[in-house]
PDB file of C-alpha atoms in Angstrom:
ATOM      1  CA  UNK A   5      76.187 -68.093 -33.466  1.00  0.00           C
ATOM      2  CA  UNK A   6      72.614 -68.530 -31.984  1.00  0.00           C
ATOM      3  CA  UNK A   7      74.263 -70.306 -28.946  1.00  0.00           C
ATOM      4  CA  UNK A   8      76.441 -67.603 -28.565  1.00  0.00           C
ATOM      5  CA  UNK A   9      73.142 -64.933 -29.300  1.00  0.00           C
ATOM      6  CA  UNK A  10      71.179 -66.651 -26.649  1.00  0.00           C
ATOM      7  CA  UNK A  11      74.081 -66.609 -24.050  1.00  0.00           C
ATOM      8  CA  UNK A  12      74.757 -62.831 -24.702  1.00  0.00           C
ATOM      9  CA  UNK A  13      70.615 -62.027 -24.282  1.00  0.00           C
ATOM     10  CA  UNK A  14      70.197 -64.802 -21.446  1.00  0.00           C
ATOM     11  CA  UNK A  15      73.324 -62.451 -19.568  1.00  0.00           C
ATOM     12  CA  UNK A  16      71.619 -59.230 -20.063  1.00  0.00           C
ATOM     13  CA  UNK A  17      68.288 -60.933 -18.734  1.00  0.00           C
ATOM     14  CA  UNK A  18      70.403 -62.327 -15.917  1.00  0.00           C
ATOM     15  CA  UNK A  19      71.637 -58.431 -14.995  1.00  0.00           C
ATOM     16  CA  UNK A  20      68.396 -57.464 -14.175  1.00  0.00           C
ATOM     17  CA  UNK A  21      68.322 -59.323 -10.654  1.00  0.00           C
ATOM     18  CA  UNK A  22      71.735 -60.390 -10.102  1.00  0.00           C
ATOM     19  CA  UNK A  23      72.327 -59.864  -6.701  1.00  0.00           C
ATOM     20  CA  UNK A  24      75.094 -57.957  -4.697  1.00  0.00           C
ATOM     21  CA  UNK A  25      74.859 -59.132  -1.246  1.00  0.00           C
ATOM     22  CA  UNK A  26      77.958 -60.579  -1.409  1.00  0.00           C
ATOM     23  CA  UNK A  27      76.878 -64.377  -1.177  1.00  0.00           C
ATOM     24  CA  UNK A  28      77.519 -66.990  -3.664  1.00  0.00           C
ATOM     25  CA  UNK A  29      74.921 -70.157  -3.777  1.00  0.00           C
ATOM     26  CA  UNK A  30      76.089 -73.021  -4.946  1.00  0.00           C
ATOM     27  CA  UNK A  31      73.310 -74.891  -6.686  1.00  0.00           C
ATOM     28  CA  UNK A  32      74.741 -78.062  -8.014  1.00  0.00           C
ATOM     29  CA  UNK A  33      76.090 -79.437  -4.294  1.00  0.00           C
ATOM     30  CA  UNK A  34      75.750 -81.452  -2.290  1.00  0.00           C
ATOM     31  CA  UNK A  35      74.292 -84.247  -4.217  1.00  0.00           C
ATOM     32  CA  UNK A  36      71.142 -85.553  -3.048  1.00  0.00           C
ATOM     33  CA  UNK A  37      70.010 -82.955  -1.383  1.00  0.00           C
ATOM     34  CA  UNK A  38      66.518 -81.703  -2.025  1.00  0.00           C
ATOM     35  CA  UNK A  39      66.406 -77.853   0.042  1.00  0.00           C
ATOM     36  CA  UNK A  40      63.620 -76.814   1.933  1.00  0.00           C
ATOM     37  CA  UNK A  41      61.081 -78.064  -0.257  1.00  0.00           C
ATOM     38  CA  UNK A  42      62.265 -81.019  -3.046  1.00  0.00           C
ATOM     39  CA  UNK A  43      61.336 -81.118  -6.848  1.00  0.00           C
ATOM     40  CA  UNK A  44      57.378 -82.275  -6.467  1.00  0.00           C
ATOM     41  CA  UNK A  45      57.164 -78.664  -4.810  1.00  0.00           C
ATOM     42  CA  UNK A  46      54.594 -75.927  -6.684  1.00  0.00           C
ATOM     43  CA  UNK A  47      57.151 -73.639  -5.460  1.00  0.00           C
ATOM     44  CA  UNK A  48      59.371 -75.123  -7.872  1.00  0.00           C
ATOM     45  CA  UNK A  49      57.021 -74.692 -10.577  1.00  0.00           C
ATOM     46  CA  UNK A  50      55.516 -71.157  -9.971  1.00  0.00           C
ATOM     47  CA  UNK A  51      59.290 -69.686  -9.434  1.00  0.00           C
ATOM     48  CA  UNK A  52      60.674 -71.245 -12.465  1.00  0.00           C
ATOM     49  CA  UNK A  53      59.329 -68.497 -14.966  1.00  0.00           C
ATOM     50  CA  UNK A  54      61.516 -65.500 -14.534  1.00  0.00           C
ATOM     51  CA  UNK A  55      58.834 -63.073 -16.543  1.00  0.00           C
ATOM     52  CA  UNK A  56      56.142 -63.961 -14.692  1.00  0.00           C
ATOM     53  CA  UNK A  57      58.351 -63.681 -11.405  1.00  0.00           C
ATOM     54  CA  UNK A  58      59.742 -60.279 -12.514  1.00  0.00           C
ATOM     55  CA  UNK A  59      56.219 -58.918 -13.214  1.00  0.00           C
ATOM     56  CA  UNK A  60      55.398 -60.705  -9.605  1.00  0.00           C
ATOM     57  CA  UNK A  61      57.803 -58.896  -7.979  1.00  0.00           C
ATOM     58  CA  UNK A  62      56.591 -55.230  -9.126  1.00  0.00           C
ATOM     59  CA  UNK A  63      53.265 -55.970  -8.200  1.00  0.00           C
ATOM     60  CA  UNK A  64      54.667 -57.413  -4.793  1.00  0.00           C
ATOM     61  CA  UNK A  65      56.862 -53.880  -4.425  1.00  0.00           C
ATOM     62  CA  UNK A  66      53.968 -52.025  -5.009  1.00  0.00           C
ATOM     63  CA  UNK A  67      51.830 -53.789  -2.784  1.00  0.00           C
ATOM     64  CA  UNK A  68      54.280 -53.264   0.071  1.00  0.00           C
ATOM     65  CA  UNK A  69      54.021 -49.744  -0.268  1.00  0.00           C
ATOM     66  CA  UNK A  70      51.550 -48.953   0.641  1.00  0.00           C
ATOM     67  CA  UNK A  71      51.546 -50.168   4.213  1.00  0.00           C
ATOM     68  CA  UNK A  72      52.848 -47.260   6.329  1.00  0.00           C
ATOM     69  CA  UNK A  73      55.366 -49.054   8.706  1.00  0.00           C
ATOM     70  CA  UNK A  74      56.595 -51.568   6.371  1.00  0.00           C
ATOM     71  CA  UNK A  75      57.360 -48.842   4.166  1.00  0.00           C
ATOM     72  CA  UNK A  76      58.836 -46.808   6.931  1.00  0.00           C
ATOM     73  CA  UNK A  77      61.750 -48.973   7.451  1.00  0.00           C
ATOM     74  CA  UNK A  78      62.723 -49.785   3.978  1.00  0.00           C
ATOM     75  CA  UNK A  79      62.496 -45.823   3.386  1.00  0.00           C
ATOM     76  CA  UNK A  80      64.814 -45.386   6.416  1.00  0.00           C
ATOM     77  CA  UNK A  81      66.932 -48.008   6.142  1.00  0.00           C
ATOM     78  CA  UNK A  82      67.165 -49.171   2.749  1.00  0.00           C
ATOM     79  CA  UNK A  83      69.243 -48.189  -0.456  1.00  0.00           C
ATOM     80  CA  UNK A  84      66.399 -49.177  -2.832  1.00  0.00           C
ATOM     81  CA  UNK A  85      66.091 -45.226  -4.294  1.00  0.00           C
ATOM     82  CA  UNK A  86      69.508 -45.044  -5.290  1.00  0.00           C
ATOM     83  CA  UNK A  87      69.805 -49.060  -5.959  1.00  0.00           C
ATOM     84  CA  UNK A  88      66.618 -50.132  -6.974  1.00  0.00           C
ATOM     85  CA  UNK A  89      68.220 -52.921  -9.656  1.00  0.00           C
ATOM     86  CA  UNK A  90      70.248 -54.301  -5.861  1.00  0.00           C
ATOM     87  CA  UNK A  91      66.699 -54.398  -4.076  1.00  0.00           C
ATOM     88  CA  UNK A  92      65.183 -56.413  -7.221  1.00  0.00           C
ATOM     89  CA  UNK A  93      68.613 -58.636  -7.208  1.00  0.00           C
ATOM     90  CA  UNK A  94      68.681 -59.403  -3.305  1.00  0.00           C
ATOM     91  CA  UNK A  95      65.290 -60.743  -3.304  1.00  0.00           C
ATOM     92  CA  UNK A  96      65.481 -62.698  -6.126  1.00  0.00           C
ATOM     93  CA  UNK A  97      68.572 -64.415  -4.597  1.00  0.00           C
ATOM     94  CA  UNK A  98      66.329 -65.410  -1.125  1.00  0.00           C
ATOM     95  CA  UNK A  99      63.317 -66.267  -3.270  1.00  0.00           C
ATOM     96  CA  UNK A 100      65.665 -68.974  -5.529  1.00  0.00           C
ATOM     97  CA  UNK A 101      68.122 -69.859  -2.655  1.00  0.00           C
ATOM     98  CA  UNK A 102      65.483 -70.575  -0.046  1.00  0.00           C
ATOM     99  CA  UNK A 103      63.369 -72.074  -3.197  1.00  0.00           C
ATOM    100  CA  UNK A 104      66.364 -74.163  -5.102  1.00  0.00           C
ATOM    101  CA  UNK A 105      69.471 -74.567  -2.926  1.00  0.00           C
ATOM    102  CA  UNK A 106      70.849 -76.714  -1.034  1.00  0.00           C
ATOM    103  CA  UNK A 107      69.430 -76.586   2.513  1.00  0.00           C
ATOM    104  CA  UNK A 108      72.697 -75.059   4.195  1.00  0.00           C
ATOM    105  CA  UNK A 109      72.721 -72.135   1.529  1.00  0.00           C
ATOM    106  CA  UNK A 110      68.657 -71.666   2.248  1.00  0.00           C
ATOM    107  CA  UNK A 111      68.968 -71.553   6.171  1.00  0.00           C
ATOM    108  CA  UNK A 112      72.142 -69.475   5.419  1.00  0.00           C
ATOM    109  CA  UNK A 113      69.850 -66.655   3.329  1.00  0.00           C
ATOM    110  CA  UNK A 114      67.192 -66.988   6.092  1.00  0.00           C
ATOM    111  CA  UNK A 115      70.048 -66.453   9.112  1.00  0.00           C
ATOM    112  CA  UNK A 116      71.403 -63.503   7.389  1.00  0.00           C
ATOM    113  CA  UNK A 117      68.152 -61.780   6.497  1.00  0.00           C
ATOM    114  CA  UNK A 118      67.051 -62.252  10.347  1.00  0.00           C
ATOM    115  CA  UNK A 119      70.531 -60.499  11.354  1.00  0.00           C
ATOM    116  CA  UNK A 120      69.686 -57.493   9.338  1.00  0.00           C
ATOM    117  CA  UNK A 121      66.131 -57.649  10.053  1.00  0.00           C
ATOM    118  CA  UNK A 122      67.420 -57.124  14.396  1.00  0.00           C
ATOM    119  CA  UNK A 123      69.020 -53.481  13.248  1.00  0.00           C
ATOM    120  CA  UNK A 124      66.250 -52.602  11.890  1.00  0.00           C
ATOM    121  CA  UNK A 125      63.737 -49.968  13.714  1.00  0.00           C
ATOM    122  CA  UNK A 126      62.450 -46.690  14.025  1.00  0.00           C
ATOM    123  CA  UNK A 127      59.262 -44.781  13.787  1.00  0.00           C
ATOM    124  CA  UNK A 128      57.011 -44.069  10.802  1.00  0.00           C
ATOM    125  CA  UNK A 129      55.795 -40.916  10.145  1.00  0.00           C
ATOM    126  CA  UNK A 130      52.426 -41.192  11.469  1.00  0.00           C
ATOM    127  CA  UNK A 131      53.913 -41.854  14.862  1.00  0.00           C
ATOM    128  CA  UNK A 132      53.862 -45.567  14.759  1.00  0.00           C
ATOM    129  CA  UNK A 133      57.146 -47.608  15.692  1.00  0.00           C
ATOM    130  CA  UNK A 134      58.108 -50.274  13.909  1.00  0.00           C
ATOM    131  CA  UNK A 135      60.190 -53.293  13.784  1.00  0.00           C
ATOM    132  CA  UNK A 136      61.552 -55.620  10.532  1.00  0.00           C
ATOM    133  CA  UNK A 137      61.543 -58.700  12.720  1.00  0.00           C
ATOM    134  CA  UNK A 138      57.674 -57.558  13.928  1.00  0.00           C
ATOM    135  CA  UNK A 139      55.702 -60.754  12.478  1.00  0.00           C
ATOM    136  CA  UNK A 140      53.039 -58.616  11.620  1.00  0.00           C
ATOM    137  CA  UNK A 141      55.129 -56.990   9.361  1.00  0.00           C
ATOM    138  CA  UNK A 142      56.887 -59.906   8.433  1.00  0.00           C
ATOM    139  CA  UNK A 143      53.179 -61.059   7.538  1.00  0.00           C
ATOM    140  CA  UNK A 144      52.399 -58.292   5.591  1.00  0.00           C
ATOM    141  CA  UNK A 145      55.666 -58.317   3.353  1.00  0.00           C
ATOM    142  CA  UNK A 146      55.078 -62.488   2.706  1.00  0.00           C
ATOM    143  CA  UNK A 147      51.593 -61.966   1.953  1.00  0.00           C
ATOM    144  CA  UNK A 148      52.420 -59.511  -0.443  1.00  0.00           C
ATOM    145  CA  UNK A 149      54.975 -61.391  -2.438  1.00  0.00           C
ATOM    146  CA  UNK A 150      53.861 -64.708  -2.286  1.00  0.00           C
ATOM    147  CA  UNK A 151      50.060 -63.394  -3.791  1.00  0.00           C
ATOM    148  CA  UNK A 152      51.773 -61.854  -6.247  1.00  0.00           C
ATOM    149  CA  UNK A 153      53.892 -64.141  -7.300  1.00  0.00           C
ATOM    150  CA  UNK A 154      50.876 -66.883  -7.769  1.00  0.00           C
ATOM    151  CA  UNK A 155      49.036 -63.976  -9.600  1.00  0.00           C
ATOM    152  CA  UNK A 156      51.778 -63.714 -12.426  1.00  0.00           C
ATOM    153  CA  UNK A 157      51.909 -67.512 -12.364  1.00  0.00           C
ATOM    154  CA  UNK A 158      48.491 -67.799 -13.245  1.00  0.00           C
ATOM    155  CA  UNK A 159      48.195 -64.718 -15.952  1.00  0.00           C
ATOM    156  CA  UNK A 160      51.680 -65.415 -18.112  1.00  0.00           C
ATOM    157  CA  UNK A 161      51.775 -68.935 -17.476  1.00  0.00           C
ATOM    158  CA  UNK A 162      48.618 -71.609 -16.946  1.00  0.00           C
ATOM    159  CA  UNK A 163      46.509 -72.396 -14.690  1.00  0.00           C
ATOM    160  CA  UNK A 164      46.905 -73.897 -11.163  1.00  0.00           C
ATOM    161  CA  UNK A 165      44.261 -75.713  -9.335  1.00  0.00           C
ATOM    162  CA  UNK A 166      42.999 -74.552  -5.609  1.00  0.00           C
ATOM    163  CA  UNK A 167      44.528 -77.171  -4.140  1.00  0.00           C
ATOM    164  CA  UNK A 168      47.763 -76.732  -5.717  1.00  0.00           C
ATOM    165  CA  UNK A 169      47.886 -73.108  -4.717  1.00  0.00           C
ATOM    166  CA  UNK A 170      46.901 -74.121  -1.574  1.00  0.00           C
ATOM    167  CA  UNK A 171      49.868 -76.040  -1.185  1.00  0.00           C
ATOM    168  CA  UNK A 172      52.010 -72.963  -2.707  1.00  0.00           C
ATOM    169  CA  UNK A 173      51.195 -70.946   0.249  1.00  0.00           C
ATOM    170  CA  UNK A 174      51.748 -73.831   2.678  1.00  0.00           C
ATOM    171  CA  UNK A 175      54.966 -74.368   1.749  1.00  0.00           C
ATOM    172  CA  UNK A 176      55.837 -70.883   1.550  1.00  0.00           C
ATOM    173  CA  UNK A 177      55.211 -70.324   4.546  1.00  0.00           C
ATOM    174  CA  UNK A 178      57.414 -72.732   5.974  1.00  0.00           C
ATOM    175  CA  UNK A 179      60.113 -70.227   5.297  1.00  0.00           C
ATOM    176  CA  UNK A 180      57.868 -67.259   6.947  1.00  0.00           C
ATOM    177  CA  UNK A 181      58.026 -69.019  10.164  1.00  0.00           C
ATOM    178  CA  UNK A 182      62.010 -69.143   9.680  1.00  0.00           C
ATOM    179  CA  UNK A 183      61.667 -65.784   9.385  1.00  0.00           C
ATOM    180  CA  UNK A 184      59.893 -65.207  12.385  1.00  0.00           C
ATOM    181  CA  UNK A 185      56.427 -65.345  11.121  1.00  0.00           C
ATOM    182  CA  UNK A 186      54.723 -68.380  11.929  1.00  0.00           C
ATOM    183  CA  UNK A 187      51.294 -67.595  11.452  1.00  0.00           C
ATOM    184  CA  UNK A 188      51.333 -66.149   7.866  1.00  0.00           C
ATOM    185  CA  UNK A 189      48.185 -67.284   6.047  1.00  0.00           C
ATOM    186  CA  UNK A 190      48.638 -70.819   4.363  1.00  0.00           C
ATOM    187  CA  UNK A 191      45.326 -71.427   1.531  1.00  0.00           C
ATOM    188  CA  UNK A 192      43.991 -69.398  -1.246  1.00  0.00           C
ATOM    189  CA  UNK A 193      41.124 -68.331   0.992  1.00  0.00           C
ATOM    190  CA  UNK A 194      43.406 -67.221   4.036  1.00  0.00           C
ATOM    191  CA  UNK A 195      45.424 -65.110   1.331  1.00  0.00           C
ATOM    192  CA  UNK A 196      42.126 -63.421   0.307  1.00  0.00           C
ATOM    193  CA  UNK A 197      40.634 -63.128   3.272  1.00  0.00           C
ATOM    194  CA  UNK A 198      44.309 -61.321   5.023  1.00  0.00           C
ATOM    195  CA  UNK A 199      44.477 -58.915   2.102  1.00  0.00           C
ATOM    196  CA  UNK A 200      41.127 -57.880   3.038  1.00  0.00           C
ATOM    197  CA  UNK A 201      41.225 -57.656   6.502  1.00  0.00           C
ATOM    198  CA  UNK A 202      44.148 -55.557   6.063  1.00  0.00           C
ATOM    199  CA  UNK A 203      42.765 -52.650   3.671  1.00  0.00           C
ATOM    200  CA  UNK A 204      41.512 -50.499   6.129  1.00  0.00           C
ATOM    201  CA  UNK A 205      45.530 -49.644   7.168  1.00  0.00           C
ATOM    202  CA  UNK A 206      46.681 -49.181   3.786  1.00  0.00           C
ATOM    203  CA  UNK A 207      47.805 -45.285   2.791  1.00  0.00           C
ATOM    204  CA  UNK A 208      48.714 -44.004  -0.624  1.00  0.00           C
ATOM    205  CA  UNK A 209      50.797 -41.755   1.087  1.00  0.00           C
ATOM    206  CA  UNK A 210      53.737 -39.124  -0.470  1.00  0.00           C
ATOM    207  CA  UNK A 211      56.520 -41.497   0.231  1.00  0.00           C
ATOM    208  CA  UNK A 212      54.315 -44.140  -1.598  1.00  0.00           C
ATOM    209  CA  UNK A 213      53.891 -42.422  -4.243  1.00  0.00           C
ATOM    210  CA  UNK A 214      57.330 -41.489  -4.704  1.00  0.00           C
ATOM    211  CA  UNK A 215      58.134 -45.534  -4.696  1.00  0.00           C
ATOM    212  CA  UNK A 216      55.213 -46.157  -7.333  1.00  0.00           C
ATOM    213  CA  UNK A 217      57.217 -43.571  -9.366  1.00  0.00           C
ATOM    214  CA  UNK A 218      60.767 -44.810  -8.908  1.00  0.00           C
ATOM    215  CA  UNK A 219      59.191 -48.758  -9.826  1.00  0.00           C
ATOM    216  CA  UNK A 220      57.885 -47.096 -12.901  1.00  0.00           C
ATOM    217  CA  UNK A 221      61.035 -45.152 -13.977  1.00  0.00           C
ATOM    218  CA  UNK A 222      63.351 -48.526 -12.970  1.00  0.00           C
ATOM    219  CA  UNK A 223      66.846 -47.256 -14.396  1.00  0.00           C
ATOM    220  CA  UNK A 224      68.045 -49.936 -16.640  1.00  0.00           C
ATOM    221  CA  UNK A 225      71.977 -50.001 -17.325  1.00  0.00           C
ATOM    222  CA  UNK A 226      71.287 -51.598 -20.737  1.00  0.00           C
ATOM    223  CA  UNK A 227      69.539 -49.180 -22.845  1.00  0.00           C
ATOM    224  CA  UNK A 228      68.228 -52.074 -25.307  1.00  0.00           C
ATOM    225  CA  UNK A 229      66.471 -53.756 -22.128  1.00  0.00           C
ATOM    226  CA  UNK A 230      64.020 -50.388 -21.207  1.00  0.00           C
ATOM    227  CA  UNK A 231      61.428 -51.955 -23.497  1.00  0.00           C
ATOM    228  CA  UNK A 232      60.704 -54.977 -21.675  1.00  0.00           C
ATOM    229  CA  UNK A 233      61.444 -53.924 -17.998  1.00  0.00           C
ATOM    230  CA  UNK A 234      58.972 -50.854 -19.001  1.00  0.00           C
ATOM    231  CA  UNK A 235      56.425 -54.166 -20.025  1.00  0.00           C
ATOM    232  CA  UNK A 236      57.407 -55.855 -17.374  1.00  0.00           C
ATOM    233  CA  UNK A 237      56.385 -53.036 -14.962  1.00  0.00           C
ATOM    234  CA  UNK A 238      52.788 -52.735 -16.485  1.00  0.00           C
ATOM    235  CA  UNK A 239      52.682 -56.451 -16.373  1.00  0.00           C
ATOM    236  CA  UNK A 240      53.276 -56.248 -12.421  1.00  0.00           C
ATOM    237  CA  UNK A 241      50.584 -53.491 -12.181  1.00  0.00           C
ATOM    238  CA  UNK A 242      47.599 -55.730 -14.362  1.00  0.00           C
ATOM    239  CA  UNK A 243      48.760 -58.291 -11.362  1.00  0.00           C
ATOM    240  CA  UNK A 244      47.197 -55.902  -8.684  1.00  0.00           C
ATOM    241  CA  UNK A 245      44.308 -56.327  -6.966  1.00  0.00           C
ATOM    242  CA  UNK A 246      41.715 -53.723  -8.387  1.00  0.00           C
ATOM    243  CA  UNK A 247      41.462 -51.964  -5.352  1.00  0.00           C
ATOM    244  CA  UNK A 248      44.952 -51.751  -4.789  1.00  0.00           C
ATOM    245  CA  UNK A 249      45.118 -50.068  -8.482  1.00  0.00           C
ATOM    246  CA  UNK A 250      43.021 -48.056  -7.477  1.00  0.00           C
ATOM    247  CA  UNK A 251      44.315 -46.783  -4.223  1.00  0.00           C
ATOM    248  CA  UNK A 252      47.724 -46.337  -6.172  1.00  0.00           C
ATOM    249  CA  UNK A 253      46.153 -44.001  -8.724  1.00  0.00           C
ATOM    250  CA  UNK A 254      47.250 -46.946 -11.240  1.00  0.00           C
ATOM    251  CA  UNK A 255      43.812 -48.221 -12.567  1.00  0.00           C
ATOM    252  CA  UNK A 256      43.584 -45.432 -15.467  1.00  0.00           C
ATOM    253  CA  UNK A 257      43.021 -47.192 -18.640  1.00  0.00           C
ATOM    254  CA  UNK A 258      46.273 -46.593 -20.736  1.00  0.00           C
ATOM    255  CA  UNK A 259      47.452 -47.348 -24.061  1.00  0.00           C
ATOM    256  CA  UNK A 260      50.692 -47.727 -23.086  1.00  0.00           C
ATOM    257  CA  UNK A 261      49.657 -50.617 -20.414  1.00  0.00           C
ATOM    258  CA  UNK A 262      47.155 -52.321 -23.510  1.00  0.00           C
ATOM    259  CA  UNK A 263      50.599 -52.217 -25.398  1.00  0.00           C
ATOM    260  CA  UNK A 264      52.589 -53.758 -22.799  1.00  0.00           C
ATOM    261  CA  UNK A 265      50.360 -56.393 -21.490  1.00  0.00           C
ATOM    262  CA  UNK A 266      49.738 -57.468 -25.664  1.00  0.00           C
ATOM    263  CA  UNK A 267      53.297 -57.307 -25.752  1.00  0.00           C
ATOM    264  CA  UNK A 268      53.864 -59.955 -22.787  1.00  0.00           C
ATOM    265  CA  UNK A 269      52.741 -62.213 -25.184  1.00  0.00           C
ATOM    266  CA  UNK A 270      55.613 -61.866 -27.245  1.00  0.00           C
ATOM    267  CA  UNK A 271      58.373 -61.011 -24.746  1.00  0.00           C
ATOM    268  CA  UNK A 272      57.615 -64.098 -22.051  1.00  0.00           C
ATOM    269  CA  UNK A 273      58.633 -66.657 -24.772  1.00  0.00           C
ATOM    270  CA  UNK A 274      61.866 -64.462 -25.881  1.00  0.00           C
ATOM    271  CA  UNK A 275      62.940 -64.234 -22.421  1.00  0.00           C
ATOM    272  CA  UNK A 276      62.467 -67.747 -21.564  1.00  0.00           C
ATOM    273  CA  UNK A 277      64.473 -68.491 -24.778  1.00  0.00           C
ATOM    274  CA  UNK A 278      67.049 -66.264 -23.790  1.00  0.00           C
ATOM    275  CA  UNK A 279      67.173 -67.807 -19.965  1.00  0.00           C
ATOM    276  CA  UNK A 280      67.292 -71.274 -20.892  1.00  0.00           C
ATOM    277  CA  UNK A 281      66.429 -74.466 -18.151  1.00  0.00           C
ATOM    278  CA  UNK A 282      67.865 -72.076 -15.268  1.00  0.00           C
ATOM    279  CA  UNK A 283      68.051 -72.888 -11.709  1.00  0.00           C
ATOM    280  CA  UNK A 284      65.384 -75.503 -11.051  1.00  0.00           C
ATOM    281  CA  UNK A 285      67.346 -77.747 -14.160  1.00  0.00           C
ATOM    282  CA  UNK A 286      70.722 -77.432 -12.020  1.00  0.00           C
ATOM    283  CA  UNK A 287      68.986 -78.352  -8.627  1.00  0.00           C
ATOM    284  CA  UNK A 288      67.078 -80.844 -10.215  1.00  0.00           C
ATOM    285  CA  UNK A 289      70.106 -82.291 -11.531  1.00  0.00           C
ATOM    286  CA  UNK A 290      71.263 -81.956  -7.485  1.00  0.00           C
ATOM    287  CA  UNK A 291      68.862 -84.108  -5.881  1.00  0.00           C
ATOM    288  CA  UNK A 292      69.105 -86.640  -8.238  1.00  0.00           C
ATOM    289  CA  UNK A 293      72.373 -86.964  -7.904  1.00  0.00           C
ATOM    290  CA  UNK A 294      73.821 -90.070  -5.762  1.00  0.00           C
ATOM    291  CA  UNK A 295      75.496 -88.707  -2.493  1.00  0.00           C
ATOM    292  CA  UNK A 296      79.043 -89.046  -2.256  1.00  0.00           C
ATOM    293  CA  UNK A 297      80.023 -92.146   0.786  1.00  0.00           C
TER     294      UNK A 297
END
């Protein structure tokens, strides 16, 4: 009965950011082979805890928003305010295939993302064209995710040294410049210093604040999940930088966010419970795994 408990939760965990692009990775072939990256990767680590991911990845969204052209073409071109759980579930397939499969299914994420990025262009509001292949904004939408993703690492999970965040961001940006970006920062002190550098650009503007507001009302299919995705989504805020919180009108003491970051405490274990070994046990398993002759 608790197997079958912790199968049914692990499911309804799974739902959250279960991708419909269409592609199915296969993460237990071919044996022997490592991905982009291999096992003794921090990537492997730091992506390996789905709550502190999932909080990541709000922060990241947020973050995102509020650079005017990067926002532009997902607000032109994107389903995300009709299919916001689809959004959630299409990058959390690139960010574990590129991280834990094989390295035909990785290159195959990164080739199909490029040919989508090529469609899409336009011009943002304030006048300003843009371009999803433009490395700058490439840049911009790495930079984002990949901080934010080391932040919830080092809240909801443990500590990581310099250098071994250091060699987080250098590996992540190997897939950048397979992107397109090849000059995406690669240290701790790069990361800090590019977030800086790029305040001055950053707008709170109606169209971000209509995002912030969809993030924070995420519909949930299963009504018995809205508790922790509504933890989950103060979780990604506490990642923020404080001046991002602030420019997002986020950085209000609350007692609902005192309740939900207490209640991270609790939740993290359950859902890890619930998930089980996950992907970086099966590709594990795959690169140790004699090739076939």
């Amino acid at each position: 009965m608790l197997r079958r408990l912790r199968s049914h939760a692990g499911n309804q965990v799974r739902a959250l950011t279960r991708s419909n692009s269409g592609l199915t990775l296969d993460y237990d072939n071919p044996p022997g082979d490592p991905g982009l990256f291999g096992p003794d990767a921090v990537c492997w680590r730091v992506h390996a805890d789905f709550p502190a991911m999932l909080a990541g990845g709000v922060s990241a969204l947020l973050l995102q928003a509020l650079h005017p052209r990067a926002l532009a073409g997902v607000w032109d071109h994107s389903t995300f305010r009709t299919d916001m759980q689809g959004r959630l579930g299409r990058t959390a397939q690139f960010i574990a295939g590129t991280t834990y499969g094989s390295r035909a299914d990785a290159m195959q994420l990164i080739e199909r993302v490029r040919r989508i990025h090529a469609a899409i262009q336009g011009t943002a509001p304030d006048g300003q064209p843009y371009a999803a292949d433009d490395p700058d904004l490439l840049t911009w939408v790495h930079v984002a995710e990949v901080s934010s993703f080391m932040a919830g690492y080092l809240r909801y999970v443990g500590p990581l040294s310099v250098a071994e965040q250091d060699r987080y961001f250098a590996e992540e940006a190997t897939v950048a410049a397979l992107l397109g970006a090849p000059d995406v920062p690669r240290s701790r002190a790069q990361v800090d210093a590019y977030l800086e550098a790029q305040r001055p650009g950053l707008v709170n503007s109606e169209r971000t604040k209509e995002v912030v507001r969809l993030i924070m009302a995420m519909p949930v299919a299963n009504p018995l999940l809205v508790p922790a995705v509504r933890t989950m989504a103060d979780a990604g805020v506490a990642l923020l930088p404080p001046w991002a919180r602030q420019m997002l009108d986020l950085h209000r003491p609350s007692l609902r966010r005192s309740l939900a970051l207490a209640g991270m405490r609790g939740l993290a274990p359950t859902l890890r419970w619930a998930l089980g070994p996950g992907l970086a046990a099966r590709a594990r398993r795959r690169v140790a795994a004699q090739p076939a002759v």
